[in-house]
PDB file of N, CA and C in Angstrom:
ATOM      1  N   MET A  17     -34.035 -34.075  21.423  1.00 49.00           N
ATOM      2  CA  MET A  17     -34.200 -33.451  20.078  1.00 49.00           C
ATOM      3  C   MET A  17     -33.136 -33.605  19.152  1.00 49.00           C
ATOM      4  N   LYS A  18     -33.020 -34.320  18.205  1.00 60.00           N
ATOM      5  CA  LYS A  18     -32.383 -34.763  17.134  1.00 60.00           C
ATOM      6  C   LYS A  18     -31.433 -33.380  16.669  1.00 60.00           C
ATOM      7  N   LEU A  19     -32.016 -32.127  16.343  1.00 58.00           N
ATOM      8  CA  LEU A  19     -30.968 -31.147  15.994  1.00 58.00           C
ATOM      9  C   LEU A  19     -29.984 -30.707  17.134  1.00 58.00           C
ATOM     10  N   ARG A  20     -30.610 -30.587  18.038  1.00 65.00           N
ATOM     11  CA  ARG A  20     -29.364 -30.197  19.329  1.00 65.00           C
ATOM     12  C   ARG A  20     -28.118 -30.974  19.053  1.00 65.00           C
ATOM     13  N   LYS A  21     -27.710 -31.613  18.237  1.00 63.00           N
ATOM     14  CA  LYS A  21     -26.382 -32.733  18.607  1.00 63.00           C
ATOM     15  C   LYS A  21     -25.804 -31.702  17.715  1.00 63.00           C
ATOM     16  N   TYR A  22     -26.100 -30.934  16.658  1.00 62.00           N
ATOM     17  CA  TYR A  22     -25.517 -30.420  15.267  1.00 62.00           C
ATOM     18  C   TYR A  22     -25.184 -29.017  16.063  1.00 62.00           C
ATOM     19  N   LEU A  23     -26.010 -28.741  16.837  1.00 76.00           N
ATOM     20  CA  LEU A  23     -25.630 -27.064  17.605  1.00 76.00           C
ATOM     21  C   LEU A  23     -24.151 -26.990  18.308  1.00 76.00           C
ATOM     22  N   SER A  24     -23.608 -27.971  18.547  1.00 84.00           N
ATOM     23  CA  SER A  24     -22.439 -27.941  19.345  1.00 84.00           C
ATOM     24  C   SER A  24     -21.315 -27.586  18.569  1.00 84.00           C
ATOM     25  N   ALA A  25     -20.183 -27.275  19.064  1.00 84.00           N
ATOM     26  CA  ALA A  25     -19.017 -26.948  18.263  1.00 84.00           C
ATOM     27  C   ALA A  25     -18.487 -28.362  17.233  1.00 84.00           C
ATOM     28  N   ASP A  26     -18.778 -29.650  18.024  1.00 85.00           N
ATOM     29  CA  ASP A  26     -18.226 -30.774  17.404  1.00 85.00           C
ATOM     30  C   ASP A  26     -19.199 -31.086  16.671  1.00 85.00           C
ATOM     31  N   GLY A  27     -20.319 -31.046  16.955  1.00 86.00           N
ATOM     32  CA  GLY A  27     -21.419 -31.327  15.459  1.00 86.00           C
ATOM     33  C   GLY A  27     -21.120 -30.330  14.077  1.00 86.00           C
ATOM     34  N   LEU A  28     -20.996 -29.166  14.374  1.00 88.00           N
ATOM     35  CA  LEU A  28     -20.782 -28.095  13.701  1.00 88.00           C
ATOM     36  C   LEU A  28     -19.580 -28.449  12.717  1.00 88.00           C
ATOM     37  N   PHE A  29     -18.272 -28.845  13.264  1.00 90.00           N
ATOM     38  CA  PHE A  29     -17.404 -28.919  12.868  1.00 90.00           C
ATOM     39  C   PHE A  29     -17.385 -30.564  11.817  1.00 90.00           C
ATOM     40  N   GLY A  30     -18.157 -31.274  12.508  1.00 90.00           N
ATOM     41  CA  GLY A  30     -18.327 -32.453  11.747  1.00 90.00           C
ATOM     42  C   GLY A  30     -19.086 -32.484  10.361  1.00 90.00           C
ATOM     43  N   LEU A  31     -20.321 -31.325  10.268  1.00 91.00           N
ATOM     44  CA  LEU A  31     -20.770 -30.873   9.305  1.00 91.00           C
ATOM     45  C   LEU A  31     -19.884 -30.224   8.192  1.00 91.00           C
ATOM     46  N   VAL A  32     -19.056 -29.766   8.794  1.00 94.00           N
ATOM     47  CA  VAL A  32     -17.895 -28.504   8.002  1.00 94.00           C
ATOM     48  C   VAL A  32     -17.166 -29.966   7.149  1.00 94.00           C
ATOM     49  N   ARG A  33     -16.473 -30.486   7.932  1.00 94.00           N
ATOM     50  CA  ARG A  33     -15.425 -32.043   7.518  1.00 94.00           C
ATOM     51  C   ARG A  33     -16.547 -32.788   6.850  1.00 94.00           C
ATOM     52  N   TYR A  34     -17.796 -33.278   6.689  1.00 95.00           N
ATOM     53  CA  TYR A  34     -18.326 -33.926   5.824  1.00 95.00           C
ATOM     54  C   TYR A  34     -18.604 -32.946   4.595  1.00 95.00           C
ATOM     55  N   GLY A  35     -18.922 -31.811   4.437  1.00 96.00           N
ATOM     56  CA  GLY A  35     -18.762 -31.003   3.325  1.00 96.00           C
ATOM     57  C   GLY A  35     -17.859 -30.979   2.430  1.00 96.00           C
ATOM     58  N   PHE A  36     -16.757 -30.827   3.232  1.00 96.00           N
ATOM     59  CA  PHE A  36     -15.091 -30.890   2.576  1.00 96.00           C
ATOM     60  C   PHE A  36     -14.821 -32.171   2.157  1.00 96.00           C
ATOM     61  N   LYS A  37     -15.333 -33.652   2.438  1.00 96.00           N
ATOM     62  CA  LYS A  37     -15.387 -34.711   2.192  1.00 96.00           C
ATOM     63  C   LYS A  37     -15.812 -34.727   0.515  1.00 96.00           C
ATOM     64  N   LYS A  38     -16.800 -34.172   0.443  1.00 97.00           N
ATOM     65  CA  LYS A  38     -17.962 -34.188  -0.937  1.00 97.00           C
ATOM     66  C   LYS A  38     -17.001 -33.739  -1.760  1.00 97.00           C
ATOM     67  N   ILE A  39     -15.819 -32.866  -1.699  1.00 96.00           N
ATOM     68  CA  ILE A  39     -15.153 -31.841  -2.887  1.00 96.00           C
ATOM     69  C   ILE A  39     -14.503 -33.073  -3.678  1.00 96.00           C
ATOM     70  N   ASN A  40     -14.467 -32.980  -4.820  1.00 93.00           N
ATOM     71  CA  ASN A  40     -13.615 -34.007  -5.559  1.00 93.00           C
ATOM     72  C   ASN A  40     -12.115 -33.581  -5.526  1.00 93.00           C
ATOM     73  N   ASP A  41     -11.361 -34.361  -5.385  1.00 91.00           N
ATOM     74  CA  ASP A  41      -9.826 -33.785  -5.199  1.00 91.00           C
ATOM     75  C   ASP A  41      -9.451 -34.274  -6.723  1.00 91.00           C
ATOM     76  N   PHE A  42      -8.917 -33.294  -7.547  1.00 90.00           N
ATOM     77  CA  PHE A  42      -8.344 -33.470  -8.600  1.00 90.00           C
ATOM     78  C   PHE A  42      -6.971 -33.603  -8.991  1.00 90.00           C
ATOM     79  N   ARG A  43      -5.992 -33.628  -7.344  1.00 87.00           N
ATOM     80  CA  ARG A  43      -4.697 -33.465  -7.660  1.00 87.00           C
ATOM     81  C   ARG A  43      -3.927 -34.867  -7.913  1.00 87.00           C
ATOM     82  N   SER A  44      -2.967 -35.007  -7.790  1.00 83.00           N
ATOM     83  CA  SER A  44      -2.150 -36.428  -8.247  1.00 83.00           C
ATOM     84  C   SER A  44      -2.181 -37.137  -7.157  1.00 83.00           C
ATOM     85  N   LEU A  45      -1.913 -38.704  -7.205  1.00 83.00           N
ATOM     86  CA  LEU A  45      -2.497 -39.819  -6.590  1.00 83.00           C
ATOM     87  C   LEU A  45      -1.460 -39.822  -5.386  1.00 83.00           C
ATOM     88  N   ASP A  46       0.094 -38.977  -5.762  1.00 82.00           N
ATOM     89  CA  ASP A  46       0.874 -39.357  -4.742  1.00 82.00           C
ATOM     90  C   ASP A  46       0.833 -37.992  -3.775  1.00 82.00           C
ATOM     91  N   CYS A  47      -0.279 -37.586  -3.414  1.00 83.00           N
ATOM     92  CA  CYS A  47      -0.384 -36.116  -2.233  1.00 83.00           C
ATOM     93  C   CYS A  47      -0.506 -36.975  -0.943  1.00 83.00           C
ATOM     94  N   GLU A  48       0.363 -36.694  -0.080  1.00 84.00           N
ATOM     95  CA  GLU A  48       0.181 -37.201   1.502  1.00 84.00           C
ATOM     96  C   GLU A  48      -0.805 -36.657   2.229  1.00 84.00           C
ATOM     97  N   ILE A  49      -1.468 -35.382   2.157  1.00 87.00           N
ATOM     98  CA  ILE A  49      -2.117 -34.860   2.570  1.00 87.00           C
ATOM     99  C   ILE A  49      -3.734 -34.945   1.973  1.00 87.00           C
ATOM    100  N   LEU A  50      -4.477 -35.553   2.353  1.00 90.00           N
ATOM    101  CA  LEU A  50      -5.833 -35.302   2.149  1.00 90.00           C
ATOM    102  C   LEU A  50      -6.355 -33.893   2.259  1.00 90.00           C
ATOM    103  N   LEU A  51      -7.288 -33.778   0.809  1.00 93.00           N
ATOM    104  CA  LEU A  51      -7.699 -32.424   0.662  1.00 93.00           C
ATOM    105  C   LEU A  51      -8.614 -31.970   1.633  1.00 93.00           C
ATOM    106  N   THR A  52      -9.559 -32.758   2.113  1.00 94.00           N
ATOM    107  CA  THR A  52     -10.315 -32.594   3.454  1.00 94.00           C
ATOM    108  C   THR A  52      -9.124 -32.255   5.255  1.00 94.00           C
ATOM    109  N   ASP A  53      -8.304 -33.051   4.792  1.00 92.00           N
ATOM    110  CA  ASP A  53      -7.233 -32.456   6.401  1.00 92.00           C
ATOM    111  C   ASP A  53      -6.953 -31.149   5.785  1.00 92.00           C
ATOM    112  N   ALA A  54      -6.305 -30.474   4.633  1.00 91.00           N
ATOM    113  CA  ALA A  54      -6.222 -29.505   4.194  1.00 91.00           C
ATOM    114  C   ALA A  54      -7.093 -28.236   4.256  1.00 91.00           C
ATOM    115  N   LEU A  55      -8.158 -28.552   3.939  1.00 95.00           N
ATOM    116  CA  LEU A  55      -9.619 -27.474   4.052  1.00 95.00           C
ATOM    117  C   LEU A  55      -9.658 -27.179   5.362  1.00 95.00           C
ATOM    118  N   MET A  56      -9.694 -28.474   6.251  1.00 94.00           N
ATOM    119  CA  MET A  56     -10.069 -28.469   7.972  1.00 94.00           C
ATOM    120  C   MET A  56      -8.876 -27.538   8.361  1.00 94.00           C
ATOM    121  N   SER A  57      -7.869 -27.757   8.041  1.00 90.00           N
ATOM    122  CA  SER A  57      -6.664 -26.895   8.303  1.00 90.00           C
ATOM    123  C   SER A  57      -6.898 -25.631   8.080  1.00 90.00           C
ATOM    124  N   ALA A  58      -7.421 -25.438   6.896  1.00 91.00           N
ATOM    125  CA  ALA A  58      -7.491 -23.601   6.957  1.00 91.00           C
ATOM    126  C   ALA A  58      -8.796 -23.196   7.606  1.00 91.00           C
ATOM    127  N   PHE A  59      -9.578 -24.123   7.673  1.00 93.00           N
ATOM    128  CA  PHE A  59     -10.939 -23.875   8.727  1.00 93.00           C
ATOM    129  C   PHE A  59     -10.415 -23.296  10.114  1.00 93.00           C
ATOM    130  N   ALA A  60      -9.449 -24.544  10.550  1.00 91.00           N
ATOM    131  CA  ALA A  60      -9.147 -24.435  11.673  1.00 91.00           C
ATOM    132  C   ALA A  60      -8.116 -23.338  12.127  1.00 91.00           C
ATOM    133  N   MET A  61      -7.442 -22.718  11.007  1.00 88.00           N
ATOM    134  CA  MET A  61      -6.475 -21.558  11.107  1.00 88.00           C
ATOM    135  C   MET A  61      -7.918 -20.047  11.365  1.00 88.00           C
ATOM    136  N   PHE A  62      -9.074 -20.182  10.413  1.00 90.00           N
ATOM    137  CA  PHE A  62      -9.924 -19.101  10.666  1.00 90.00           C
ATOM    138  C   PHE A  62     -10.642 -19.279  11.622  1.00 90.00           C
ATOM    139  N   SER A  63     -11.218 -20.364  12.328  1.00 90.00           N
ATOM    140  CA  SER A  63     -12.082 -20.438  13.727  1.00 90.00           C
ATOM    141  C   SER A  63     -10.977 -20.106  14.761  1.00 90.00           C
ATOM    142  N   LEU A  64      -9.573 -20.304  15.017  1.00 88.00           N
ATOM    143  CA  LEU A  64      -8.933 -19.938  15.967  1.00 88.00           C
ATOM    144  C   LEU A  64      -8.231 -18.481  15.779  1.00 88.00           C
ATOM    145  N   LYS A  65      -8.500 -17.754  14.545  1.00 91.00           N
ATOM    146  CA  LYS A  65      -8.175 -16.520  14.300  1.00 91.00           C
ATOM    147  C   LYS A  65      -6.470 -16.341  14.662  1.00 91.00           C
ATOM    148  N   ASP A  66      -5.802 -17.435  14.288  1.00 86.00           N
ATOM    149  CA  ASP A  66      -4.684 -17.258  13.979  1.00 86.00           C
ATOM    150  C   ASP A  66      -3.914 -15.928  13.104  1.00 86.00           C
ATOM    151  N   PRO A  67      -2.915 -15.350  13.780  1.00 88.00           N
ATOM    152  CA  PRO A  67      -3.136 -14.023  13.258  1.00 88.00           C
ATOM    153  C   PRO A  67      -1.984 -14.145  11.772  1.00 88.00           C
ATOM    154  N   SER A  68      -1.052 -15.069  11.650  1.00 86.00           N
ATOM    155  CA  SER A  68      -0.614 -15.865  10.349  1.00 86.00           C
ATOM    156  C   SER A  68      -0.473 -17.072   9.938  1.00 86.00           C
ATOM    157  N   LEU A  69       0.396 -17.527   9.099  1.00 83.00           N
ATOM    158  CA  LEU A  69       0.277 -18.599   8.845  1.00 83.00           C
ATOM    159  C   LEU A  69       1.623 -19.463   9.699  1.00 83.00           C
ATOM    160  N   LEU A  70       2.445 -18.751  10.034  1.00 85.00           N
ATOM    161  CA  LEU A  70       3.615 -18.627  11.213  1.00 85.00           C
ATOM    162  C   LEU A  70       3.219 -19.205  12.487  1.00 85.00           C
ATOM    163  N   ALA A  71       2.254 -18.417  12.619  1.00 86.00           N
ATOM    164  CA  ALA A  71       1.431 -18.739  14.110  1.00 86.00           C
ATOM    165  C   ALA A  71       0.534 -20.161  14.356  1.00 86.00           C
ATOM    166  N   PHE A  72       0.011 -20.391  13.007  1.00 84.00           N
ATOM    167  CA  PHE A  72      -1.095 -21.714  12.794  1.00 84.00           C
ATOM    168  C   PHE A  72       0.332 -22.837  13.210  1.00 84.00           C
ATOM    169  N   ASP A  73       1.248 -22.678  12.389  1.00 82.00           N
ATOM    170  CA  ASP A  73       2.358 -23.607  11.718  1.00 82.00           C
ATOM    171  C   ASP A  73       2.978 -23.728  13.375  1.00 82.00           C
ATOM    172  N   GLN A  74       3.345 -22.950  14.226  1.00 83.00           N
ATOM    173  CA  GLN A  74       3.708 -22.881  15.690  1.00 83.00           C
ATOM    174  C   GLN A  74       2.810 -23.691  16.386  1.00 83.00           C
ATOM    175  N   ARG A  75       1.537 -23.399  16.354  1.00 81.00           N
ATOM    176  CA  ARG A  75       0.109 -24.110  17.076  1.00 81.00           C
ATOM    177  C   ARG A  75       0.509 -25.699  16.697  1.00 81.00           C
ATOM    178  N   ARG A  76       0.246 -25.755  15.328  1.00 77.00           N
ATOM    179  CA  ARG A  76       0.322 -27.213  14.901  1.00 77.00           C
ATOM    180  C   ARG A  76       1.214 -27.854  15.584  1.00 77.00           C
ATOM    181  N   GLN A  77       2.831 -27.614  16.022  1.00 74.00           N
ATOM    182  CA  GLN A  77       3.315 -28.335  16.462  1.00 74.00           C
ATOM    183  C   GLN A  77       3.400 -28.863  17.786  1.00 74.00           C
ATOM    184  N   THR A  78       2.611 -27.958  18.231  1.00 75.00           N
ATOM    185  CA  THR A  78       2.560 -27.871  20.349  1.00 75.00           C
ATOM    186  C   THR A  78       0.903 -28.351  20.431  1.00 75.00           C
ATOM    187  N   ASP A  79       0.005 -28.285  19.637  1.00 68.00           N
ATOM    188  CA  ASP A  79      -1.322 -28.383  20.116  1.00 68.00           C
ATOM    189  C   ASP A  79      -1.943 -29.831  19.261  1.00 68.00           C
ATOM    190  N   GLU A  80      -2.169 -30.610  20.365  1.00 78.00           N
ATOM    191  CA  GLU A  80      -2.966 -31.846  19.591  1.00 78.00           C
ATOM    192  C   GLU A  80      -4.436 -31.673  19.579  1.00 78.00           C
ATOM    193  N   ASN A  81      -4.812 -30.526  19.883  1.00 77.00           N
ATOM    194  CA  ASN A  81      -6.118 -30.146  19.733  1.00 77.00           C
ATOM    195  C   ASN A  81      -6.649 -30.232  18.469  1.00 77.00           C
ATOM    196  N   LEU A  82      -5.741 -29.608  17.519  1.00 79.00           N
ATOM    197  CA  LEU A  82      -6.047 -29.644  16.087  1.00 79.00           C
ATOM    198  C   LEU A  82      -6.817 -31.066  15.375  1.00 79.00           C
ATOM    199  N   LYS A  83      -6.128 -32.000  15.911  1.00 82.00           N
ATOM    200  CA  LYS A  83      -6.136 -33.185  15.802  1.00 82.00           C
ATOM    201  C   LYS A  83      -7.237 -33.883  16.498  1.00 82.00           C
ATOM    202  N   SER A  84      -7.781 -33.724  17.952  1.00 84.00           N
ATOM    203  CA  SER A  84      -8.967 -34.298  18.437  1.00 84.00           C
ATOM    204  C   SER A  84      -9.899 -33.762  18.092  1.00 84.00           C
ATOM    205  N   ILE A  85     -10.446 -31.791  17.940  1.00 86.00           N
ATOM    206  CA  ILE A  85     -11.563 -31.143  17.819  1.00 86.00           C
ATOM    207  C   ILE A  85     -11.495 -30.965  16.496  1.00 86.00           C
ATOM    208  N   TYR A  86     -10.488 -30.684  15.601  1.00 88.00           N
ATOM    209  CA  TYR A  86     -10.984 -30.743  14.122  1.00 88.00           C
ATOM    210  C   TYR A  86     -10.968 -31.923  13.522  1.00 88.00           C
ATOM    211  N   HIS A  87     -10.695 -33.042  14.279  1.00 86.00           N
ATOM    212  CA  HIS A  87     -10.394 -34.309  13.646  1.00 86.00           C
ATOM    213  C   HIS A  87      -9.235 -34.364  12.085  1.00 86.00           C
ATOM    214  N   ILE A  88      -8.188 -33.654  12.321  1.00 87.00           N
ATOM    215  CA  ILE A  88      -7.420 -33.615  11.285  1.00 87.00           C
ATOM    216  C   ILE A  88      -6.283 -34.640  11.707  1.00 87.00           C
ATOM    217  N   ASN A  89      -6.022 -35.695  10.530  1.00 85.00           N
ATOM    218  CA  ASN A  89      -5.576 -36.543  10.506  1.00 85.00           C
ATOM    219  C   ASN A  89      -3.380 -35.908  10.249  1.00 85.00           C
ATOM    220  N   HIS A  90      -3.788 -35.414   9.483  1.00 83.00           N
ATOM    221  CA  HIS A  90      -2.342 -34.721   9.069  1.00 83.00           C
ATOM    222  C   HIS A  90      -2.302 -33.232   8.856  1.00 83.00           C
ATOM    223  N   VAL A  91      -1.974 -32.814   9.721  1.00 82.00           N
ATOM    224  CA  VAL A  91      -2.080 -31.081   9.381  1.00 82.00           C
ATOM    225  C   VAL A  91      -0.688 -30.506   8.507  1.00 82.00           C
ATOM    226  N   PRO A  92      -1.188 -29.966   7.481  1.00 80.00           N
ATOM    227  CA  PRO A  92      -0.130 -29.477   6.914  1.00 80.00           C
ATOM    228  C   PRO A  92       1.109 -28.427   7.669  1.00 80.00           C
ATOM    229  N   SER A  93       1.993 -28.123   7.249  1.00 76.00           N
ATOM    230  CA  SER A  93       2.997 -27.032   7.530  1.00 76.00           C
ATOM    231  C   SER A  93       3.731 -26.375   6.666  1.00 76.00           C
ATOM    232  N   LEU A  94       4.414 -25.483   7.101  1.00 67.00           N
ATOM    233  CA  LEU A  94       4.861 -24.550   6.091  1.00 67.00           C
ATOM    234  C   LEU A  94       5.986 -24.924   5.385  1.00 67.00           C
ATOM    235  N   HIS A  95       6.868 -26.014   6.110  1.00 65.00           N
ATOM    236  CA  HIS A  95       8.031 -26.454   5.407  1.00 65.00           C
ATOM    237  C   HIS A  95       7.724 -27.691   4.864  1.00 65.00           C
ATOM    238  N   TYR A  96       6.567 -28.052   4.423  1.00 57.00           N
ATOM    239  CA  TYR A  96       5.854 -29.476   3.802  1.00 57.00           C
ATOM    240  C   TYR A  96       6.541 -29.427   2.714  1.00 57.00           C
ATOM    241  N   SER A  97       7.420 -30.821   1.855  1.00 45.00           N
ATOM    242  CA  SER A  97       7.609 -30.685   0.956  1.00 45.00           C
ATOM    243  C   SER A  97       6.890 -31.376  -0.018  1.00 45.00           C
TER     244      SER A  97
END
């Protein structure tokens, strides 16, 4: 059944990412972090129930799952300039 592949976490995260890719990015062209990555990072922080931005930032430094599960290429950090 074709619908079943969307009922997995990976399928649902893919649908969320696909929806985020449809959003137009009106920021300046020199942004290093794609809007999709920023939105997926916010979604990851929400779905992982991190208690704070600091907790998410610490997870970002040690957890490769953010890239493999959420398909985030460049995870924003608190100290990003």
